[in-house]
CSV table of C-alpha atoms in Angstrom, one decimal:
chain,number,residue,atom,x,y,z
A,2,UNK,CA,88.1,88.4,117.0
A,3,UNK,CA,87.3,92.1,117.3
A,4,UNK,CA,84.3,91.6,119.5
A,5,UNK,CA,84.7,88.1,120.8
A,6,UNK,CA,87.1,88.8,123.5
A,7,UNK,CA,84.5,91.1,125.1
A,8,UNK,CA,82.2,88.0,125.3
A,9,UNK,CA,85.0,86.2,127.1
A,10,UNK,CA,85.4,89.1,129.6
A,11,UNK,CA,81.6,89.3,130.1
A,12,UNK,CA,81.5,85.5,130.7
A,13,UNK,CA,79.3,84.8,127.7
A,14,UNK,CA,81.8,82.4,126.2
A,15,UNK,CA,85.0,80.6,127.4
A,16,UNK,CA,88.5,81.2,126.1
A,17,UNK,CA,88.3,77.8,124.4
A,18,UNK,CA,85.0,78.7,122.7
A,19,UNK,CA,86.5,82.1,121.6
A,20,UNK,CA,89.6,80.3,120.2
A,21,UNK,CA,87.4,77.7,118.4
A,22,UNK,CA,85.3,80.4,116.8
A,23,UNK,CA,88.4,82.4,115.8
A,24,UNK,CA,89.9,79.3,114.2
A,25,UNK,CA,86.7,78.4,112.3
A,26,UNK,CA,86.5,81.9,110.9
A,27,UNK,CA,90.2,82.0,109.9
A,28,UNK,CA,90.2,78.5,108.3
A,29,UNK,CA,87.1,79.4,106.3
A,30,UNK,CA,88.5,82.7,105.1
A,31,UNK,CA,91.8,81.0,104.2
A,32,UNK,CA,89.8,78.5,102.1
A,33,UNK,CA,88.1,81.3,100.4
A,34,UNK,CA,91.4,83.0,99.6
A,35,UNK,CA,90.7,86.0,101.9
A,36,UNK,CA,93.8,85.5,104.0
A,37,UNK,CA,97.1,87.0,102.8
A,38,UNK,CA,99.9,84.6,103.6
A,39,UNK,CA,102.8,86.4,105.3
A,40,UNK,CA,106.1,86.6,103.4
A,41,UNK,CA,108.6,83.8,104.1
A,42,UNK,CA,110.9,84.1,107.1
A,43,UNK,CA,114.5,83.7,106.4
B,1,UNK,CA,76.9,106.1,102.5
B,2,UNK,CA,77.8,106.8,98.9
B,3,UNK,CA,79.5,110.0,98.2
B,4,UNK,CA,80.3,110.9,94.6
B,5,UNK,CA,84.0,111.4,93.9
B,6,UNK,CA,85.0,114.9,93.3
B,7,UNK,CA,87.4,114.1,90.5
B,8,UNK,CA,86.9,116.4,87.5
B,9,UNK,CA,85.5,114.7,84.5
B,10,UNK,CA,85.7,116.3,81.1
B,11,UNK,CA,83.0,115.7,78.6
B,12,UNK,CA,83.2,116.4,74.8
B,13,UNK,CA,81.0,119.5,75.5
B,14,UNK,CA,83.5,120.9,78.1
B,15,UNK,CA,86.3,120.3,75.7
B,16,UNK,CA,84.6,122.3,73.0
B,17,UNK,CA,83.7,125.1,75.5
B,18,UNK,CA,87.3,125.2,76.7
B,19,UNK,CA,88.6,125.5,73.2
B,20,UNK,CA,86.1,128.4,72.5
B,21,UNK,CA,87.2,130.2,75.6
B,22,UNK,CA,90.8,129.9,74.6
B,23,UNK,CA,90.0,131.4,71.2
B,24,UNK,CA,88.2,134.4,72.7
B,25,UNK,CA,90.6,135.2,75.5
B,26,UNK,CA,93.8,134.3,73.8
B,27,UNK,CA,96.8,133.2,75.9
B,28,UNK,CA,96.5,135.8,78.6
B,29,UNK,CA,93.9,133.8,80.5
B,30,UNK,CA,94.2,130.2,81.4
B,31,UNK,CA,91.6,128.1,79.6
B,32,UNK,CA,89.2,126.0,81.7
B,33,UNK,CA,90.8,122.8,80.3
B,34,UNK,CA,93.9,123.6,82.3
B,35,UNK,CA,92.1,123.6,85.6
B,36,UNK,CA,93.8,121.1,87.8
B,37,UNK,CA,92.0,117.8,88.2
B,38,UNK,CA,91.1,117.0,91.8
B,39,UNK,CA,92.7,114.1,93.6
B,40,UNK,CA,90.4,113.2,96.5
B,41,UNK,CA,91.9,111.4,99.5
B,42,UNK,CA,89.6,110.4,102.4
B,43,UNK,CA,91.6,110.4,105.6
B,44,UNK,CA,90.5,109.1,109.0
B,45,UNK,CA,90.4,111.5,111.9
B,46,UNK,CA,93.0,114.1,112.8
B,47,UNK,CA,93.3,117.0,115.2
B,48,UNK,CA,93.3,120.5,113.8
B,49,UNK,CA,97.1,120.7,114.4
B,50,UNK,CA,97.6,117.5,112.5
B,51,UNK,CA,95.4,118.6,109.7
B,52,UNK,CA,97.4,121.9,109.5
B,53,UNK,CA,100.7,119.9,109.3
B,54,UNK,CA,99.4,117.8,106.5
B,55,UNK,CA,98.3,120.9,104.7
B,56,UNK,CA,101.6,122.6,105.2
B,57,UNK,CA,103.9,119.7,104.4
B,58,UNK,CA,101.9,117.8,101.8
B,59,UNK,CA,98.9,119.5,100.2
B,60,UNK,CA,100.3,123.0,99.7
B,61,UNK,CA,103.7,121.9,98.4
B,62,UNK,CA,102.2,119.3,96.1
B,63,UNK,CA,99.6,121.6,94.7
B,64,UNK,CA,102.2,124.4,94.2
B,65,UNK,CA,104.6,122.0,92.5
B,66,UNK,CA,102.5,121.4,89.4
B,67,UNK,CA,99.4,122.5,87.7
B,68,UNK,CA,97.8,119.3,86.6
B,69,UNK,CA,96.3,118.1,89.9
B,70,UNK,CA,94.9,119.5,93.1
B,71,UNK,CA,95.1,117.3,96.1
B,72,UNK,CA,92.0,117.6,98.4
B,73,UNK,CA,92.0,115.7,101.8
B,74,UNK,CA,88.7,115.0,103.5
B,75,UNK,CA,88.8,113.9,107.1
B,76,UNK,CA,86.2,111.2,107.6
B,77,UNK,CA,86.9,110.1,111.2
B,78,UNK,CA,86.5,106.6,112.6
B,79,UNK,CA,83.8,105.7,110.1
B,80,UNK,CA,86.2,105.7,107.2
B,81,UNK,CA,86.6,101.9,106.9
B,82,UNK,CA,82.9,101.3,106.6
B,83,UNK,CA,82.5,104.3,104.2
B,84,UNK,CA,85.2,102.9,102.0
B,85,UNK,CA,83.5,99.4,101.9
B,86,UNK,CA,80.3,100.9,100.7
B,87,UNK,CA,81.7,103.5,98.3
B,88,UNK,CA,84.1,101.3,96.5
B,89,UNK,CA,81.5,98.5,96.2
B,90,UNK,CA,79.5,101.0,94.2
B,91,UNK,CA,82.4,102.0,92.0
B,92,UNK,CA,82.7,105.3,93.8
B,93,UNK,CA,84.8,106.6,96.7
B,94,UNK,CA,88.0,108.6,96.8
B,95,UNK,CA,90.9,108.4,94.3
B,96,UNK,CA,93.3,107.6,97.1
B,97,UNK,CA,92.2,104.7,99.3
B,98,UNK,CA,93.6,104.6,102.8
B,99,UNK,CA,93.0,101.3,104.5
B,100,UNK,CA,93.9,100.0,108.0
B,101,UNK,CA,96.5,97.7,106.5
B,102,UNK,CA,96.9,94.5,104.5
B,103,UNK,CA,94.0,92.6,106.0
B,104,UNK,CA,91.7,95.5,105.1
B,105,UNK,CA,93.2,96.0,101.7
B,106,UNK,CA,92.6,92.3,100.9
B,107,UNK,CA,88.8,93.0,101.0
B,108,UNK,CA,89.1,95.4,98.0
B,109,UNK,CA,91.6,93.2,96.2
B,110,UNK,CA,89.3,90.2,95.8
B,111,UNK,CA,86.7,92.5,94.2
B,112,UNK,CA,89.2,94.2,91.9
B,113,UNK,CA,88.6,97.7,93.3
B,114,UNK,CA,92.2,98.8,93.4
B,115,UNK,CA,94.8,99.5,90.7
B,116,UNK,CA,98.0,97.6,90.1
B,117,UNK,CA,100.8,100.0,91.1
B,118,UNK,CA,103.7,98.1,89.4
B,119,UNK,CA,104.1,100.6,86.5
B,120,UNK,CA,104.2,103.5,89.0
B,121,UNK,CA,106.6,101.6,91.2
B,122,UNK,CA,108.9,101.2,88.2
B,123,UNK,CA,108.5,104.9,87.2
B,124,UNK,CA,109.2,106.3,90.6
B,125,UNK,CA,111.7,103.7,91.9
B,126,UNK,CA,109.6,102.7,94.8
B,127,UNK,CA,111.1,99.2,94.9
B,128,UNK,CA,114.4,100.7,95.7
B,129,UNK,CA,113.0,103.2,98.2
B,130,UNK,CA,110.8,100.8,100.3
B,131,UNK,CA,111.7,97.9,102.5
B,132,UNK,CA,111.1,94.5,100.7
B,133,UNK,CA,108.8,93.2,103.3
B,134,UNK,CA,106.5,96.2,103.0
B,135,UNK,CA,106.3,95.7,99.2
B,136,UNK,CA,105.7,91.9,99.7
B,137,UNK,CA,102.8,92.7,102.0
B,138,UNK,CA,101.3,95.0,99.4
B,139,UNK,CA,101.6,92.5,96.6
B,140,UNK,CA,98.7,90.2,95.7
B,141,UNK,CA,99.1,87.6,92.9
B,142,UNK,CA,102.1,89.5,91.5
B,143,UNK,CA,100.4,92.9,91.5
B,144,UNK,CA,101.6,95.6,93.7
B,145,UNK,CA,98.3,96.9,95.1
B,146,UNK,CA,99.2,98.8,98.2
B,147,UNK,CA,102.1,100.8,99.8
B,148,UNK,CA,102.5,100.8,103.5
B,149,UNK,CA,101.9,104.3,104.8
B,150,UNK,CA,103.0,103.6,108.3
B,151,UNK,CA,104.7,100.8,110.1
B,152,UNK,CA,104.3,100.4,113.8
B,153,UNK,CA,105.2,98.3,116.7
B,154,UNK,CA,103.9,97.7,120.2
B,155,UNK,CA,105.6,98.6,123.5
B,156,UNK,CA,105.1,99.2,127.2
B,157,UNK,CA,104.4,102.8,127.9
B,158,UNK,CA,104.5,103.8,131.5
B,159,UNK,CA,104.3,106.9,133.7
B,160,UNK,CA,107.9,107.4,134.6
B,161,UNK,CA,107.1,110.1,137.1
B,162,UNK,CA,104.9,107.7,139.0
B,163,UNK,CA,107.5,104.9,138.7
B,164,UNK,CA,110.2,107.1,140.1
B,165,UNK,CA,108.1,108.3,143.0
B,166,UNK,CA,107.2,104.7,143.9
B,167,UNK,CA,110.6,103.2,143.1
B,168,UNK,CA,109.1,100.8,140.6
B,169,UNK,CA,110.8,99.4,137.6
B,170,UNK,CA,109.2,98.3,134.3
B,171,UNK,CA,108.4,94.6,134.3
B,172,UNK,CA,110.2,92.2,132.0
B,173,UNK,CA,108.5,88.9,132.8
B,174,UNK,CA,105.0,87.7,133.5
B,175,UNK,CA,105.7,87.3,137.2
B,176,UNK,CA,107.1,90.9,137.5
B,177,UNK,CA,104.1,92.2,135.5
B,178,UNK,CA,101.5,90.6,137.7
B,179,UNK,CA,103.4,91.5,140.9
B,180,UNK,CA,103.6,95.1,139.9
B,181,UNK,CA,100.0,95.2,138.7
B,182,UNK,CA,98.8,93.8,142.0
B,183,UNK,CA,100.8,96.3,143.9
B,184,UNK,CA,99.3,99.1,141.8
B,185,UNK,CA,95.8,97.8,142.4
B,186,UNK,CA,96.4,97.8,146.2
B,187,UNK,CA,97.6,101.4,145.9
B,188,UNK,CA,94.4,102.4,144.0
B,189,UNK,CA,96.2,102.8,140.7
B,190,UNK,CA,94.9,101.2,137.6
B,191,UNK,CA,97.7,98.9,136.2
B,192,UNK,CA,97.0,99.3,132.5
B,193,UNK,CA,95.1,102.0,130.7
B,194,UNK,CA,93.0,100.7,127.8
B,195,UNK,CA,89.8,101.5,126.1
B,196,UNK,CA,87.7,100.6,123.1
B,197,UNK,CA,84.9,103.1,123.0
B,198,UNK,CA,84.1,103.6,119.3
B,199,UNK,CA,87.2,101.6,118.6
B,200,UNK,CA,86.4,97.9,119.1
B,201,UNK,CA,89.4,97.1,116.9
B,202,UNK,CA,91.4,98.0,120.0
B,203,UNK,CA,90.5,94.6,121.4
B,204,UNK,CA,92.8,93.1,118.8
B,205,UNK,CA,95.8,95.0,120.0
B,206,UNK,CA,95.6,93.2,123.4
B,207,UNK,CA,95.1,89.9,121.8
B,208,UNK,CA,98.0,90.5,119.5
B,209,UNK,CA,100.2,91.2,122.6
B,210,UNK,CA,99.3,88.0,124.4
B,211,UNK,CA,99.6,86.0,121.2
B,212,UNK,CA,103.1,87.3,120.4
B,213,UNK,CA,104.5,87.6,123.9
B,214,UNK,CA,102.9,84.5,125.5
B,215,UNK,CA,102.6,82.1,122.5
B,216,UNK,CA,105.6,83.5,120.6
B,217,UNK,CA,106.0,85.2,117.2
B,218,UNK,CA,106.8,81.7,115.7
B,219,UNK,CA,103.5,80.3,116.8
B,220,UNK,CA,101.6,83.4,115.4
B,221,UNK,CA,103.5,83.0,112.1
B,222,UNK,CA,102.6,79.3,111.9
B,223,UNK,CA,99.0,80.1,112.6
B,224,UNK,CA,98.9,82.8,109.9
B,225,UNK,CA,100.3,80.3,107.5
B,226,UNK,CA,97.7,77.7,108.4
B,227,UNK,CA,100.2,75.4,110.0
B,228,UNK,CA,98.9,75.8,113.6
B,229,UNK,CA,95.2,76.2,114.5
B,230,UNK,CA,94.1,79.3,116.4
B,231,UNK,CA,92.5,77.0,119.0
B,232,UNK,CA,95.8,75.2,119.8
B,233,UNK,CA,96.3,75.0,123.6
B,234,UNK,CA,98.9,77.7,123.6
B,235,UNK,CA,96.5,80.2,122.1
B,236,UNK,CA,93.7,79.2,124.5
B,237,UNK,CA,96.1,79.8,127.4
B,238,UNK,CA,96.9,83.2,126.0
B,239,UNK,CA,93.2,84.1,126.0
B,240,UNK,CA,92.9,82.7,129.5
B,241,UNK,CA,95.7,85.0,130.6
B,242,UNK,CA,94.0,88.0,129.1
B,243,UNK,CA,90.8,87.0,130.8
B,244,UNK,CA,92.5,86.6,134.1
B,245,UNK,CA,93.9,90.1,133.8
B,246,UNK,CA,90.5,91.4,133.0
B,247,UNK,CA,89.0,89.7,136.0
B,248,UNK,CA,91.6,91.1,138.3
B,249,UNK,CA,90.8,94.6,137.1
B,250,UNK,CA,94.1,95.3,135.4
B,251,UNK,CA,92.3,97.2,132.5
B,252,UNK,CA,89.9,99.2,134.8
B,253,UNK,CA,86.9,97.0,134.4
B,254,UNK,CA,83.9,98.4,132.6
B,255,UNK,CA,85.6,101.8,132.2
B,256,UNK,CA,87.3,100.0,129.3
B,257,UNK,CA,84.1,100.3,127.3
B,258,UNK,CA,83.6,104.0,128.0
B,259,UNK,CA,87.0,105.4,127.1
B,260,UNK,CA,88.7,105.3,123.7
B,261,UNK,CA,92.4,104.7,123.3
B,262,UNK,CA,93.6,108.3,123.5
B,263,UNK,CA,91.2,109.1,126.4
B,264,UNK,CA,92.6,106.2,128.3
B,265,UNK,CA,96.2,107.3,127.5
B,266,UNK,CA,95.3,110.6,129.1
B,267,UNK,CA,94.6,108.8,132.4
B,268,UNK,CA,98.2,107.4,132.2
B,269,UNK,CA,99.5,110.9,132.0
B,270,UNK,CA,97.8,111.9,135.2
B,271,UNK,CA,99.5,109.1,137.3
B,272,UNK,CA,96.1,107.5,138.2
B,273,UNK,CA,97.2,104.6,136.0
B,274,UNK,CA,100.7,103.1,135.7
B,275,UNK,CA,101.2,101.5,132.3
B,276,UNK,CA,99.8,101.0,128.8
B,277,UNK,CA,100.4,98.2,126.4
B,278,UNK,CA,100.1,100.3,123.3
B,279,UNK,CA,101.3,100.8,119.7
B,280,UNK,CA,103.7,103.4,118.6
B,281,UNK,CA,100.7,105.4,117.3
B,282,UNK,CA,100.4,106.5,120.9
B,283,UNK,CA,103.2,108.9,120.4
B,284,UNK,CA,100.8,111.2,118.6
B,285,UNK,CA,98.8,111.6,121.9
B,286,UNK,CA,101.8,112.8,123.9
B,287,UNK,CA,101.4,116.6,123.1
B,288,UNK,CA,97.8,116.5,124.5
B,289,UNK,CA,98.5,114.3,127.5
B,290,UNK,CA,102.0,114.1,129.0
B,291,UNK,CA,103.1,117.5,127.7
B,292,UNK,CA,100.1,119.0,129.5
B,293,UNK,CA,100.4,117.2,132.8
B,294,UNK,CA,104.2,117.7,132.8
B,295,UNK,CA,104.7,114.1,133.8
B,296,UNK,CA,107.4,111.9,132.3
B,297,UNK,CA,106.6,109.1,129.9
B,298,UNK,CA,108.7,105.9,129.9
B,299,UNK,CA,108.8,103.4,127.1
B,300,UNK,CA,110.3,99.9,127.0
B,301,UNK,CA,109.7,96.5,125.5
B,302,UNK,CA,106.6,94.6,126.4
B,303,UNK,CA,107.2,91.9,129.0
B,304,UNK,CA,108.1,88.3,128.2
B,305,UNK,CA,104.9,86.5,129.2
B,306,UNK,CA,106.3,82.9,128.9
B,307,UNK,CA,109.8,81.7,129.4
B,308,UNK,CA,110.2,80.2,125.9
B,309,UNK,CA,109.4,83.4,124.1
B,310,UNK,CA,112.2,85.7,123.0
B,311,UNK,CA,112.8,89.0,124.7
B,312,UNK,CA,112.4,91.7,123.6
B,313,UNK,CA,109.7,91.2,120.9
B,314,UNK,CA,108.9,94.1,118.7
B,315,UNK,CA,106.2,93.1,116.2
B,316,UNK,CA,106.0,94.7,112.8
B,317,UNK,CA,102.6,96.0,112.0
B,318,UNK,CA,101.4,98.0,109.0
B,319,UNK,CA,99.0,100.5,110.4
B,320,UNK,CA,97.8,101.9,107.1
B,321,UNK,CA,98.0,101.0,103.4
B,322,UNK,CA,97.8,103.4,100.5
B,323,UNK,CA,96.1,102.3,97.3
B,324,UNK,CA,94.5,103.8,94.2
B,325,UNK,CA,90.8,103.4,93.4
B,326,UNK,CA,90.4,101.4,90.2
B,327,UNK,CA,87.6,103.8,89.2
B,328,UNK,CA,89.9,106.9,89.4
B,329,UNK,CA,90.5,109.2,86.5
B,330,UNK,CA,93.7,110.6,88.1
B,331,UNK,CA,95.9,107.6,88.8
B,332,UNK,CA,99.1,109.3,87.8
B,333,UNK,CA,98.4,112.2,90.2
B,334,UNK,CA,97.7,109.8,93.0
B,335,UNK,CA,101.1,108.1,92.3
B,336,UNK,CA,102.7,111.5,92.4
B,337,UNK,CA,101.2,112.1,95.8
B,338,UNK,CA,102.5,108.7,97.1
B,339,UNK,CA,106.0,109.6,95.8
B,340,UNK,CA,105.9,112.8,97.8
B,341,UNK,CA,105.2,110.8,101.0
B,342,UNK,CA,108.3,108.6,100.4
B,343,UNK,CA,110.7,111.2,101.4
B,344,UNK,CA,112.9,111.4,104.5
B,345,UNK,CA,112.3,115.1,104.8
B,346,UNK,CA,108.6,114.8,104.7
B,347,UNK,CA,108.6,112.1,107.3
B,348,UNK,CA,110.9,114.1,109.6
B,349,UNK,CA,108.7,117.2,109.4
B,350,UNK,CA,105.5,115.4,109.9
B,351,UNK,CA,106.8,113.3,112.8
B,352,UNK,CA,107.7,116.5,114.7
B,353,UNK,CA,104.1,117.4,114.7
B,354,UNK,CA,102.3,114.1,114.3
B,355,UNK,CA,104.6,111.3,115.7
B,356,UNK,CA,103.6,107.7,115.2
B,357,UNK,CA,101.5,107.9,112.0
B,358,UNK,CA,104.0,108.6,109.2
B,359,UNK,CA,106.5,105.8,109.6
B,360,UNK,CA,107.1,105.1,105.9
B,361,UNK,CA,109.0,101.7,105.7
B,362,UNK,CA,112.1,102.9,103.9
B,363,UNK,CA,114.6,100.3,102.6
B,364,UNK,CA,117.3,102.2,104.5
B,365,UNK,CA,116.7,103.7,107.9
B,366,UNK,CA,116.3,107.5,107.7
B,367,UNK,CA,119.4,109.5,108.8
B,368,UNK,CA,119.2,110.2,112.5
B,369,UNK,CA,118.0,113.6,113.4
B,370,UNK,CA,119.2,115.5,116.4
B,371,UNK,CA,116.2,116.6,118.5
B,372,UNK,CA,116.1,118.0,122.0
B,373,UNK,CA,112.7,116.3,122.6
B,374,UNK,CA,113.3,113.0,124.4
B,375,UNK,CA,110.1,111.4,123.3
B,376,UNK,CA,110.6,112.3,119.7
B,377,UNK,CA,114.1,110.9,119.9
B,378,UNK,CA,112.8,107.7,121.5
B,379,UNK,CA,110.1,107.4,118.8
B,380,UNK,CA,112.6,108.0,116.0
B,381,UNK,CA,115.0,105.4,117.5
B,382,UNK,CA,112.2,102.8,117.8
B,383,UNK,CA,111.0,103.6,114.2
B,384,UNK,CA,114.5,103.2,112.8
B,385,UNK,CA,115.1,100.0,114.8
B,386,UNK,CA,111.9,98.4,113.5
B,387,UNK,CA,112.7,99.3,110.0
B,388,UNK,CA,116.2,98.0,110.3
B,389,UNK,CA,115.2,94.8,112.0
B,390,UNK,CA,112.5,93.9,109.5
B,391,UNK,CA,113.5,95.8,106.5
B,392,UNK,CA,115.8,93.5,104.5
B,393,UNK,CA,115.3,89.9,105.4
B,394,UNK,CA,111.6,89.9,106.4
B,395,UNK,CA,112.5,88.2,109.7
B,396,UNK,CA,112.5,90.4,112.8
B,397,UNK,CA,115.7,90.4,114.8
B,398,UNK,CA,115.6,91.4,118.4
B,399,UNK,CA,116.2,95.1,119.0
B,400,UNK,CA,116.5,97.0,122.3
B,401,UNK,CA,115.2,100.3,123.5
């Protein structure tokens, strides 16, 4: 996410590809317990 | 880079030597055993004025208030996150661990590199002093691991002098934003200052803005909970929007890569650029930018980038977490330092010199302070509003500036 948007701006990947990559990384980290779930909203 | 901690360690030999010295010199000379133990805190970057303020309002009073510990702050600059990763992995590093917030803290939690602060929270009454949401975000599997050092939000900063001169008003919608930005471009003015030189994390600030203000805070919340994928159409559209703005030159093109955030903010203060979508940490740059150019800074909510998104949105961010290294020998001293920070008086004094970085999330908004400085007053109002909006229920309520 930190660097990926630069690749979009520089036309190396599309917004969809960026979003796919972000989602893959996030879902993997969530599976590994690396994502802190935010507190419940009232 | 691995740097040994500076914490004093006493061996059996030094204990014996200390006892001998005591016997020889009697009570008139302090024995070496009583030398204060060093509490080492690695901090990120700070200007000389900011370092002096921290020395004046924290280090000196803390060290003078007791004789057991000596607080030493080392300024490590932008390399701090990487230095911490390496040092803590090797069982070293500072006693006080300053991270960039909960996502960073998480990296050390999974490897058990940080102490559980629950006992200290009980002792010092932190659970009464701090906003519940801040405590929740520092709690992992029932253990209180981190305390939020500063909360922040994002806003639209603009050059009010320029806006008055051109009879412009701050945009509230996507259409108004793009119309104004296009007008600025035609006039040779860069619409938004931004830069990530040496600070690639700054990219995330812009993504966070389009995600929250185009997709909505609800969508972001669902995605963070795993209930909505980050490649859902609405998130792709947000990235397309950011891409369109880049292509139109709203962020200054490739200059974005050669300026850092504070350098780009300085361009805003000259009137060569009109706006900045920035975090409240930007207040700390005002003395070196707007105060010097004598131009006026305006601040308002970020524009609503889609009609279904609430307005205004003030996100709650935790810009820095404080934690204690599991390998420390001075945990109690570290907790005493934390307790010093959780004081309205400290925050008020620090904020006069170093606005935007010492927004402790108190459970109750700090008492309002009369200040003749318009920007300081605005920053204090924004800080209090965010604390109030998010503090009790954990759900942000709309606030206005």
